[in-house]
GROMACS .gro file of C-alpha atoms in nm:
model
  380
    1MET     CA    1   8.724   4.373   0.069
    2ARG     CA    2   8.361   4.268   0.089
    3ILE     CA    3   8.270   3.918  -0.027
    4GLU     CA    4   7.942   3.728  -0.033
    5PRO     CA    5   7.895   3.462   0.236
    6PHE     CA    6   7.988   3.117   0.101
    7GLY     CA    7   7.652   2.939   0.094
    8VAL     CA    8   7.767   2.576   0.078
    9GLU     CA    9   8.044   2.617   0.334
   10ILE     CA   10   7.810   2.793   0.580
   11TRP     CA   11   7.563   2.505   0.546
   12MET     CA   12   7.832   2.241   0.592
   13ASN     CA   13   7.983   2.420   0.892
   14GLU     CA   14   7.641   2.444   1.057
   15TRP     CA   15   7.523   2.087   1.014
   16GLU     CA   16   7.804   1.847   0.918
   17THR     CA   17   7.887   1.749   1.275
   18ARG     CA   18   7.519   1.718   1.371
   19CYS     CA   19   7.406   1.452   1.122
   20ASP     CA   20   7.407   1.073   1.140
   21TRP     CA   21   7.405   0.998   0.766
   22ASN     CA   22   7.606   1.247   0.564
   23LEU     CA   23   7.480   1.249   0.205
   24ALA     CA   24   7.612   1.602   0.161
   25GLU     CA   25   7.971   1.474   0.146
   26THR     CA   26   8.141   1.538  -0.190
   27CYS     CA   27   8.465   1.341  -0.150
   28VAL     CA   28   8.500   0.979  -0.251
   29GLU     CA   29   8.505   0.783   0.075
   30SER     CA   30   8.822   0.898   0.250
   31LEU     CA   31   9.128   0.679   0.278
   32THR     CA   32   9.316   0.614   0.599
   33ILE     CA   33   9.694   0.630   0.586
   34GLN     CA   34   9.698   0.253   0.639
   35GLU     CA   35   9.465   0.203   0.341
   36LEU     CA   36   9.680   0.432   0.128
   37LEU     CA   37   9.991   0.236   0.217
   38THR     CA   38   9.822  -0.096   0.139
   39LEU     CA   39   9.681   0.035  -0.188
   40THR     CA   40  10.026   0.150  -0.301
   41GLY     CA   41  10.207  -0.168  -0.199
   42ARG     CA   42  10.360  -0.026   0.115
   43ASN     CA   43  10.317  -0.101   0.484
   44ALA     CA   44  10.358   0.065   0.821
   45ASN     CA   45  10.735   0.009   0.806
   46ASP     CA   46  10.749   0.269   0.530
   47LEU     CA   47  10.642   0.533   0.781
   48SER     CA   48  10.996   0.516   0.911
   49ASP     CA   49  11.091   0.718   0.601
   50LEU     CA   50  10.932   1.014   0.774
   51LEU     CA   51  11.132   0.991   1.096
   52ASP     CA   52  11.436   1.166   0.956
   53MET     CA   53  11.231   1.430   0.773
   54LYS     CA   54  11.337   1.766   0.910
   55MET     CA   55  11.033   1.989   0.955
   56THR     CA   56  11.145   2.286   0.745
   57TYR     CA   57  10.925   2.464   0.493
   58GLY     CA   58  11.037   2.218   0.229
   59ALA     CA   59  11.032   2.288  -0.144
   60ILE     CA   60  10.851   2.619  -0.187
   61GLU     CA   61  10.668   2.536  -0.512
   62GLY     CA   62  10.613   2.173  -0.412
   63SER     CA   63  10.870   1.896  -0.430
   64ASP     CA   64  10.999   1.791  -0.771
   65ARG     CA   65  10.873   1.442  -0.691
   66LEU     CA   66  10.519   1.566  -0.635
   67ARG     CA   67  10.515   1.802  -0.932
   68ARG     CA   68  10.638   1.522  -1.160
   69ALA     CA   69  10.352   1.304  -1.037
   70ILE     CA   70  10.101   1.585  -1.099
   71ALA     CA   71  10.239   1.661  -1.446
   72ALA     CA   72  10.196   1.293  -1.536
   73LEU     CA   73   9.819   1.334  -1.494
   74TYR     CA   74   9.815   1.558  -1.803
   75ASP     CA   75   9.900   1.498  -2.167
   76ASP     CA   76  10.112   1.805  -2.228
   77GLN     CA   77  10.229   1.956  -1.897
   78SER     CA   78  10.578   1.959  -1.748
   79VAL     CA   79  10.702   2.020  -1.395
   80GLU     CA   80  10.750   2.388  -1.484
   81ASN     CA   81  10.377   2.415  -1.556
   82ILE     CA   82  10.281   2.300  -1.204
   83ILE     CA   83  10.265   2.477  -0.870
   84VAL     CA   84  10.133   2.321  -0.548
   85THR     CA   85   9.873   2.496  -0.332
   86HIS     CA   86   9.670   2.458  -0.015
   87GLY     CA   87   9.390   2.255  -0.171
   88THR     CA   88   9.199   2.326  -0.489
   89ILE     CA   89   9.032   2.608  -0.297
   90GLY     CA   90   9.372   2.775  -0.263
   91ALA     CA   91   9.449   2.714  -0.629
   92ASN     CA   92   9.126   2.879  -0.740
   93MET     CA   93   9.177   3.177  -0.512
   94LEU     CA   94   9.530   3.232  -0.644
   95VAL     CA   95   9.424   3.219  -1.009
   96HIS     CA   96   9.142   3.468  -0.960
   97ARG     CA   97   9.360   3.706  -0.760
   98THR     CA   98   9.639   3.679  -1.017
   99LEU     CA   99   9.430   3.734  -1.329
  100VAL     CA  100   9.135   3.950  -1.228
  101SER     CA  101   9.139   4.324  -1.157
  102THR     CA  102   8.867   4.578  -1.089
  103GLY     CA  103   8.652   4.630  -1.397
  104ASP     CA  104   8.760   4.312  -1.578
  105ARG     CA  105   8.484   4.116  -1.748
  106VAL     CA  106   8.451   3.762  -1.611
  107VAL     CA  107   8.207   3.499  -1.736
  108ALA     CA  108   8.123   3.224  -1.487
  109ILE     CA  109   7.924   2.913  -1.578
  110VAL     CA  110   7.685   2.838  -1.289
  111PRO     CA  111   7.594   2.652  -1.076
  112THR     CA  112   7.950   2.597  -0.967
  113TYR     CA  113   8.173   2.633  -0.666
  114GLN     CA  114   8.097   2.980  -0.538
  115GLN     CA  115   8.459   3.094  -0.554
  116HIS     CA  116   8.430   3.131  -0.930
  117TYR     CA  117   8.188   3.421  -0.920
  118SER     CA  118   8.209   3.563  -0.566
  119ILE     CA  119   8.587   3.614  -0.565
  120PRO     CA  120   8.592   3.808  -0.895
  121ALA     CA  121   8.293   4.012  -0.776
  122SER     CA  122   8.475   4.094  -0.451
  123ILE     CA  123   8.770   4.224  -0.655
  124GLY     CA  124   8.534   4.453  -0.844
  125ALA     CA  125   8.513   4.256  -1.167
  126ASP     CA  126   8.217   4.279  -1.402
  127VAL     CA  127   8.085   3.924  -1.354
  128HIS     CA  128   7.835   3.768  -1.594
  129GLN     CA  129   7.680   3.430  -1.516
  130LEU     CA  130   7.578   3.167  -1.770
  131GLN     CA  131   7.308   2.954  -1.610
  132LEU     CA  132   7.307   2.580  -1.673
  133ARG     CA  133   6.957   2.441  -1.725
  134GLU     CA  134   6.803   2.100  -1.675
  135GLU     CA  135   6.657   2.092  -2.026
  136ASN     CA  136   7.015   2.108  -2.162
  137ALA     CA  137   7.132   1.826  -1.932
  138PHE     CA  138   7.310   2.099  -1.732
  139LEU     CA  139   7.557   2.161  -2.015
  140PRO     CA  140   7.627   2.518  -2.129
  141ASN     CA  141   7.447   2.668  -2.425
  142LEU     CA  142   7.741   2.773  -2.640
  143ASP     CA  143   7.540   3.035  -2.829
  144GLU     CA  144   7.469   3.203  -2.496
  145LEU     CA  145   7.837   3.177  -2.408
  146ARG     CA  146   7.936   3.344  -2.736
  147ASP     CA  147   7.703   3.631  -2.655
  148LEU     CA  148   7.853   3.676  -2.308
  149VAL     CA  149   8.221   3.651  -2.411
  150THR     CA  150   8.292   3.993  -2.557
  151PRO     CA  151   8.633   4.112  -2.684
  152ASP     CA  152   8.713   4.261  -2.342
  153THR     CA  153   8.652   3.938  -2.150
  154ARG     CA  154   8.945   3.859  -1.923
  155LEU     CA  155   8.845   3.518  -1.786
  156ILE     CA  156   8.594   3.238  -1.837
  157ALA     CA  157   8.549   3.027  -1.523
  158LEU     CA  158   8.399   2.680  -1.538
  159ASN     CA  159   8.392   2.355  -1.345
  160ASN     CA  160   8.433   2.020  -1.523
  161PRO     CA  161   8.311   1.769  -1.416
  162ASN     CA  162   8.046   1.997  -1.272
  163ASN     CA  163   7.961   2.037  -0.907
  164PRO     CA  164   7.672   2.008  -0.822
  165THR     CA  165   7.512   1.855  -1.133
  166GLY     CA  166   7.763   1.587  -1.235
  167ALA     CA  167   7.741   1.710  -1.595
  168LEU     CA  168   8.049   1.647  -1.808
  169MET     CA  169   8.178   1.858  -2.095
  170ASP     CA  170   8.355   1.631  -2.343
  171ARG     CA  171   8.663   1.722  -2.544
  172ALA     CA  172   8.458   1.853  -2.836
  173MET     CA  173   8.272   2.097  -2.613
  174LEU     CA  174   8.592   2.210  -2.441
  175GLU     CA  175   8.747   2.271  -2.782
  176ASP     CA  176   8.444   2.480  -2.878
  177ILE     CA  177   8.484   2.682  -2.559
  178ALA     CA  178   8.853   2.728  -2.642
  179VAL     CA  179   8.756   2.870  -2.982
  180ILE     CA  180   8.520   3.118  -2.814
  181ALA     CA  181   8.786   3.217  -2.561
  182ARG     CA  182   9.058   3.245  -2.825
  183ALA     CA  183   8.852   3.489  -3.029
  184ALA     CA  184   8.838   3.718  -2.726
  185GLY     CA  185   9.191   3.650  -2.603
  186ALA     CA  186   9.039   3.530  -2.274
  187TRP     CA  187   9.188   3.291  -2.023
  188VAL     CA  188   8.986   2.983  -1.924
  189LEU     CA  189   9.003   2.860  -1.567
  190CYS     CA  190   8.866   2.508  -1.532
  191ASP     CA  191   8.819   2.374  -1.180
  192GLU     CA  192   8.890   2.004  -1.241
  193VAL     CA  193   8.885   1.879  -0.882
  194TYR     CA  194   8.650   1.593  -0.982
  195ARG     CA  195   8.867   1.487  -1.275
  196GLY     CA  196   8.909   1.109  -1.276
  197THR     CA  197   8.552   1.027  -1.175
  198ASP     CA  198   8.380   0.980  -1.514
  199GLN     CA  199   8.125   0.700  -1.516
  200THR     CA  200   8.263   0.538  -1.832
  201GLY     CA  201   8.594   0.455  -1.998
  202SER     CA  202   8.916   0.541  -1.820
  203GLY     CA  203   8.725   0.782  -1.597
  204MET     CA  204   8.968   1.063  -1.678
  205THR     CA  205   8.816   1.384  -1.810
  206GLU     CA  206   9.006   1.585  -2.071
  207SER     CA  207   9.184   1.886  -1.922
  208ILE     CA  208   9.152   2.241  -2.048
  209ALA     CA  209   9.525   2.286  -1.984
  210ASP     CA  210   9.597   2.031  -2.259
  211ILE     CA  211   9.339   2.171  -2.500
  212TYR     CA  212   9.380   2.550  -2.492
  213GLU     CA  213   9.701   2.753  -2.486
  214LYS     CA  214   9.546   2.989  -2.229
  215GLY     CA  215   9.381   2.710  -2.033
  216ILE     CA  216   9.437   2.679  -1.658
  217SER     CA  217   9.354   2.362  -1.465
  218THR     CA  218   9.307   2.349  -1.088
  219ALA     CA  219   9.264   2.025  -0.896
  220GLY     CA  220   9.362   1.853  -0.574
  221MET     CA  221   9.367   1.547  -0.353
  222SER     CA  222   9.023   1.587  -0.193
  223LYS     CA  223   8.756   1.444  -0.424
  224ALA     CA  224   8.875   1.178  -0.669
  225TYR     CA  225   9.181   1.088  -0.460
  226SER     CA  226   9.000   1.054  -0.124
  227LEU     CA  227   9.264   1.248   0.071
  228ALA     CA  228   9.095   1.574   0.170
  229GLY     CA  229   9.288   1.571   0.498
  230LEU     CA  230   9.610   1.650   0.314
  231ARG     CA  231   9.468   1.991   0.210
  232LEU     CA  232   9.678   1.982  -0.105
  233GLY     CA  233   9.599   2.105  -0.455
  234TRP     CA  234   9.771   2.245  -0.762
  235ILE     CA  235   9.757   2.468  -1.065
  236ALA     CA  236   9.858   2.345  -1.410
  237ALA     CA  237   9.905   2.640  -1.644
  238PRO     CA  238  10.136   2.817  -1.890
  239LYS     CA  239  10.467   2.918  -1.732
  240GLN     CA  240  10.379   3.287  -1.741
  241ILE     CA  241  10.075   3.219  -1.521
  242ILE     CA  242  10.277   3.004  -1.282
  243GLY     CA  243  10.526   3.288  -1.246
  244ALA     CA  244  10.252   3.543  -1.183
  245VAL     CA  245  10.075   3.315  -0.936
  246THR     CA  246  10.400   3.271  -0.744
  247ILE     CA  247  10.407   3.643  -0.664
  248HIS     CA  248  10.064   3.622  -0.500
  249ARG     CA  249  10.134   3.285  -0.344
  250ASP     CA  250  10.432   3.425  -0.151
  251TYR     CA  251  10.187   3.632   0.053
  252ASP     CA  252   9.964   3.349   0.178
  253THR     CA  253  10.123   3.007   0.127
  254ILE     CA  254  10.505   2.993   0.133
  255SER     CA  255  10.485   2.613   0.103
  256VAL     CA  256  10.257   2.321   0.175
  257GLY     CA  257  10.340   2.082   0.457
  258MET     CA  258  10.620   1.835   0.387
  259ILE     CA  259  10.418   1.541   0.517
  260ASP     CA  260  10.124   1.641   0.297
  261ASP     CA  261  10.360   1.665   0.000
  262HIS     CA  262  10.500   1.318   0.079
  263PHE     CA  263  10.165   1.138   0.094
  264ALA     CA  264  10.023   1.324  -0.204
  265ALA     CA  265  10.324   1.218  -0.412
  266LEU     CA  266  10.283   0.858  -0.297
  267ALA     CA  267   9.915   0.859  -0.395
  268LEU     CA  268   9.968   1.024  -0.735
  269GLU     CA  269  10.258   0.796  -0.824
  270ASN     CA  270   9.993   0.526  -0.787
  271ALA     CA  271   9.707   0.729  -0.933
  272ASP     CA  272   9.579   0.434  -1.134
  273LYS     CA  273   9.524   0.229  -0.817
  274VAL     CA  274   9.366   0.515  -0.623
  275LEU     CA  275   9.133   0.607  -0.910
  276GLU     CA  276   9.039   0.243  -0.969
  277ARG     CA  277   8.911   0.232  -0.612
  278SER     CA  278   8.730   0.564  -0.650
  279GLN     CA  279   8.563   0.462  -0.975
  280ARG     CA  280   8.452   0.133  -0.828
  281ILE     CA  281   8.282   0.321  -0.543
  282ILE     CA  282   8.113   0.592  -0.750
  283ARG     CA  283   7.999   0.364  -1.031
  284GLY     CA  284   7.848   0.113  -0.792
  285ASN     CA  285   7.686   0.383  -0.582
  286LEU     CA  286   7.541   0.569  -0.879
  287ALA     CA  287   7.361   0.249  -0.979
  288ILE     CA  288   7.211   0.235  -0.628
  289LEU     CA  289   7.105   0.599  -0.652
  290GLN     CA  290   6.959   0.554  -1.001
  291ALA     CA  291   6.742   0.265  -0.883
  292TRP     CA  292   6.622   0.473  -0.588
  293VAL     CA  293   6.531   0.777  -0.801
  294ALA     CA  294   6.336   0.551  -1.039
  295GLN     CA  295   6.100   0.442  -0.761
  296GLU     CA  296   6.053   0.780  -0.591
  297PRO     CA  297   5.755   0.964  -0.744
  298LYS     CA  298   5.842   1.296  -0.580
  299VAL     CA  299   6.204   1.299  -0.703
  300SER     CA  300   6.351   1.350  -1.050
  301TRP     CA  301   6.698   1.422  -1.184
  302VAL     CA  302   6.942   1.443  -1.472
  303LYS     CA  303   7.165   1.142  -1.418
  304PRO     CA  304   7.527   1.259  -1.374
  305ASP     CA  305   7.801   1.148  -1.612
  306SER     CA  306   8.084   1.221  -1.370
  307GLY     CA  307   8.172   1.363  -1.031
  308THR     CA  308   8.038   1.259  -0.693
  309THR     CA  309   7.722   1.469  -0.668
  310ALA     CA  310   7.382   1.501  -0.833
  311LEU     CA  311   7.097   1.750  -0.818
  312LEU     CA  312   6.764   1.602  -0.716
  313LYS     CA  313   6.446   1.794  -0.798
  314TYR     CA  314   6.174   1.736  -0.540
  315ASP     CA  315   5.799   1.786  -0.581
  316LEU     CA  316   5.697   1.930  -0.245
  317PRO     CA  317   5.570   2.276  -0.141
  318ILE     CA  318   5.867   2.373   0.073
  319ASN     CA  319   6.191   2.561   0.009
  320SER     CA  320   6.510   2.359  -0.010
  321ARG     CA  321   6.664   2.481   0.316
  322ASP     CA  322   6.353   2.399   0.521
  323PHE     CA  323   6.331   2.063   0.343
  324CYS     CA  324   6.692   1.978   0.433
  325VAL     CA  325   6.663   2.100   0.793
  326ARG     CA  326   6.346   1.900   0.855
  327LEU     CA  327   6.494   1.593   0.687
  328LEU     CA  328   6.802   1.613   0.906
  329GLN     CA  329   6.611   1.674   1.228
  330GLU     CA  330   6.365   1.391   1.163
  331THR     CA  331   6.595   1.129   1.007
  332GLY     CA  332   6.957   1.230   1.072
  333VAL     CA  333   7.022   1.247   0.695
  334MET     CA  334   7.210   1.548   0.560
  335LEU     CA  335   7.171   1.681   0.206
  336THR     CA  336   7.269   2.024   0.072
  337PRO     CA  337   6.986   2.268  -0.009
  338GLY     CA  338   6.977   2.401  -0.362
  339SER     CA  339   6.940   2.751  -0.219
  340ALA     CA  340   7.306   2.734  -0.112
  341LEU     CA  341   7.389   2.690  -0.482
  342ASN     CA  342   7.132   2.935  -0.622
  343MET     CA  343   6.931   2.632  -0.742
  344GLU     CA  344   6.611   2.654  -0.542
  345GLY     CA  345   6.377   2.357  -0.585
  346TYR     CA  346   6.666   2.110  -0.583
  347VAL     CA  347   6.884   1.940  -0.325
  348ARG     CA  348   7.237   1.818  -0.383
  349ILE     CA  349   7.324   1.463  -0.286
  350GLY     CA  350   7.674   1.321  -0.253
  351TYR     CA  351   7.684   0.952  -0.342
  352ALA     CA  352   8.053   0.864  -0.308
  353ASN     CA  353   8.068   0.752   0.054
  354GLY     CA  354   8.026   0.395   0.172
  355SER     CA  355   7.742   0.208   0.002
  356ASP     CA  356   7.598   0.116   0.343
  357ILE     CA  357   7.572   0.485   0.431
  358LEU     CA  358   7.413   0.564   0.097
  359ARG     CA  359   7.158   0.282   0.121
  360GLU     CA  360   7.056   0.370   0.475
  361GLY     CA  361   7.038   0.741   0.395
  362LEU     CA  362   6.820   0.681   0.089
  363SER     CA  363   6.593   0.450   0.287
  364ARG     CA  364   6.544   0.720   0.548
  365ILE     CA  365   6.473   0.983   0.282
  366SER     CA  366   6.210   0.749   0.136
  367GLY     CA  367   6.051   0.718   0.478
  368PHE     CA  368   6.050   1.095   0.515
  369LEU     CA  369   5.890   1.144   0.173
  370SER     CA  370   5.630   0.875   0.230
  371LYS     CA  371   5.510   1.057   0.544
  372GLN     CA  372   5.403   1.353   0.336
  373GLY     CA  373   5.032   1.319   0.263
  374ARG     CA  374   4.885   1.336  -0.081
  375ASP     CA  375   4.783   1.695  -0.015
  376ASP     CA  376   5.127   1.764   0.138
  377SER     CA  377   4.948   1.895   0.447
  378THR     CA  378   5.258   1.812   0.648
  379PHE     CA  379   5.419   2.122   0.499
  380ALA     CA  380   5.119   2.350   0.548
   0.00000   0.00000   0.00000
């Protein structure tokens, strides 16, 4: 099987350990186990619960406790609609491998996490991309989607809230997409790993699994729940999909770690407290970022409505990779080049880490930009 190199992951692998100020990070500032225990009303004494845990494979599909906690995040999903995976990345891989065969038509809304078009292409699917555009606030043009979704379409893949733009499809738009999919009999896979990070209201995005009878939601503990180290995700889907996924999952997962399962269940049983912390961080930090963009003449954006990332358009005569490499080498600040997301002319910034890191990183970017002369001769 040939598959395209994963642009974002290659960039992160190359530079993440070589920067001083990581503004490429996409997770809400990570929790320590001590912070998780405090947040959920526990303390270090509760770690004794783990001492008698026998290190078997554990529950193959995920513990009932964990799957109940996951199901509670949805309006209309039961334990039988949930299966636990190795991160959202594992959930996405399993759905694509389960549903897509050679020659199937797949429509992917881009930019998005590269899995959603490169995996189907590697299987031999007929992949069609719907490009999000700045003039539409990075929301899909539904007329274009209708044209792409033909009667033989097998799967529509989207990401909501969107990475990297932070755009958010509301319930009305998701219902419109469901109508388009229903007319073709297509499945809709929605990568909802940033669900819970909306800038307004409860912060909780509507899920495609609750809206469309052939809707599949994937998510995990990494982004909104600040626990990427658990490497734990899930699929919420109709029972027939869960059963089909299980066949593929037996070949590469067996089960997730019992300790991961334990801490994920603890966090999701207290999802309101964890998300309250996350929303406090991202809402405060977005205000900092908004004020910074407003005073930077060489930077523009579409302000995100959700998620932890934004695309920044820069007005300099240099490609995005060279921009990011020079920025990192001169200031220690790491961004993600738009070229890794097929969005040349932009850089992606993650704004969900500590506010001190964000402020210092932005200050250093400002210093870098201010060094560029009016004729931009620095880049000649």
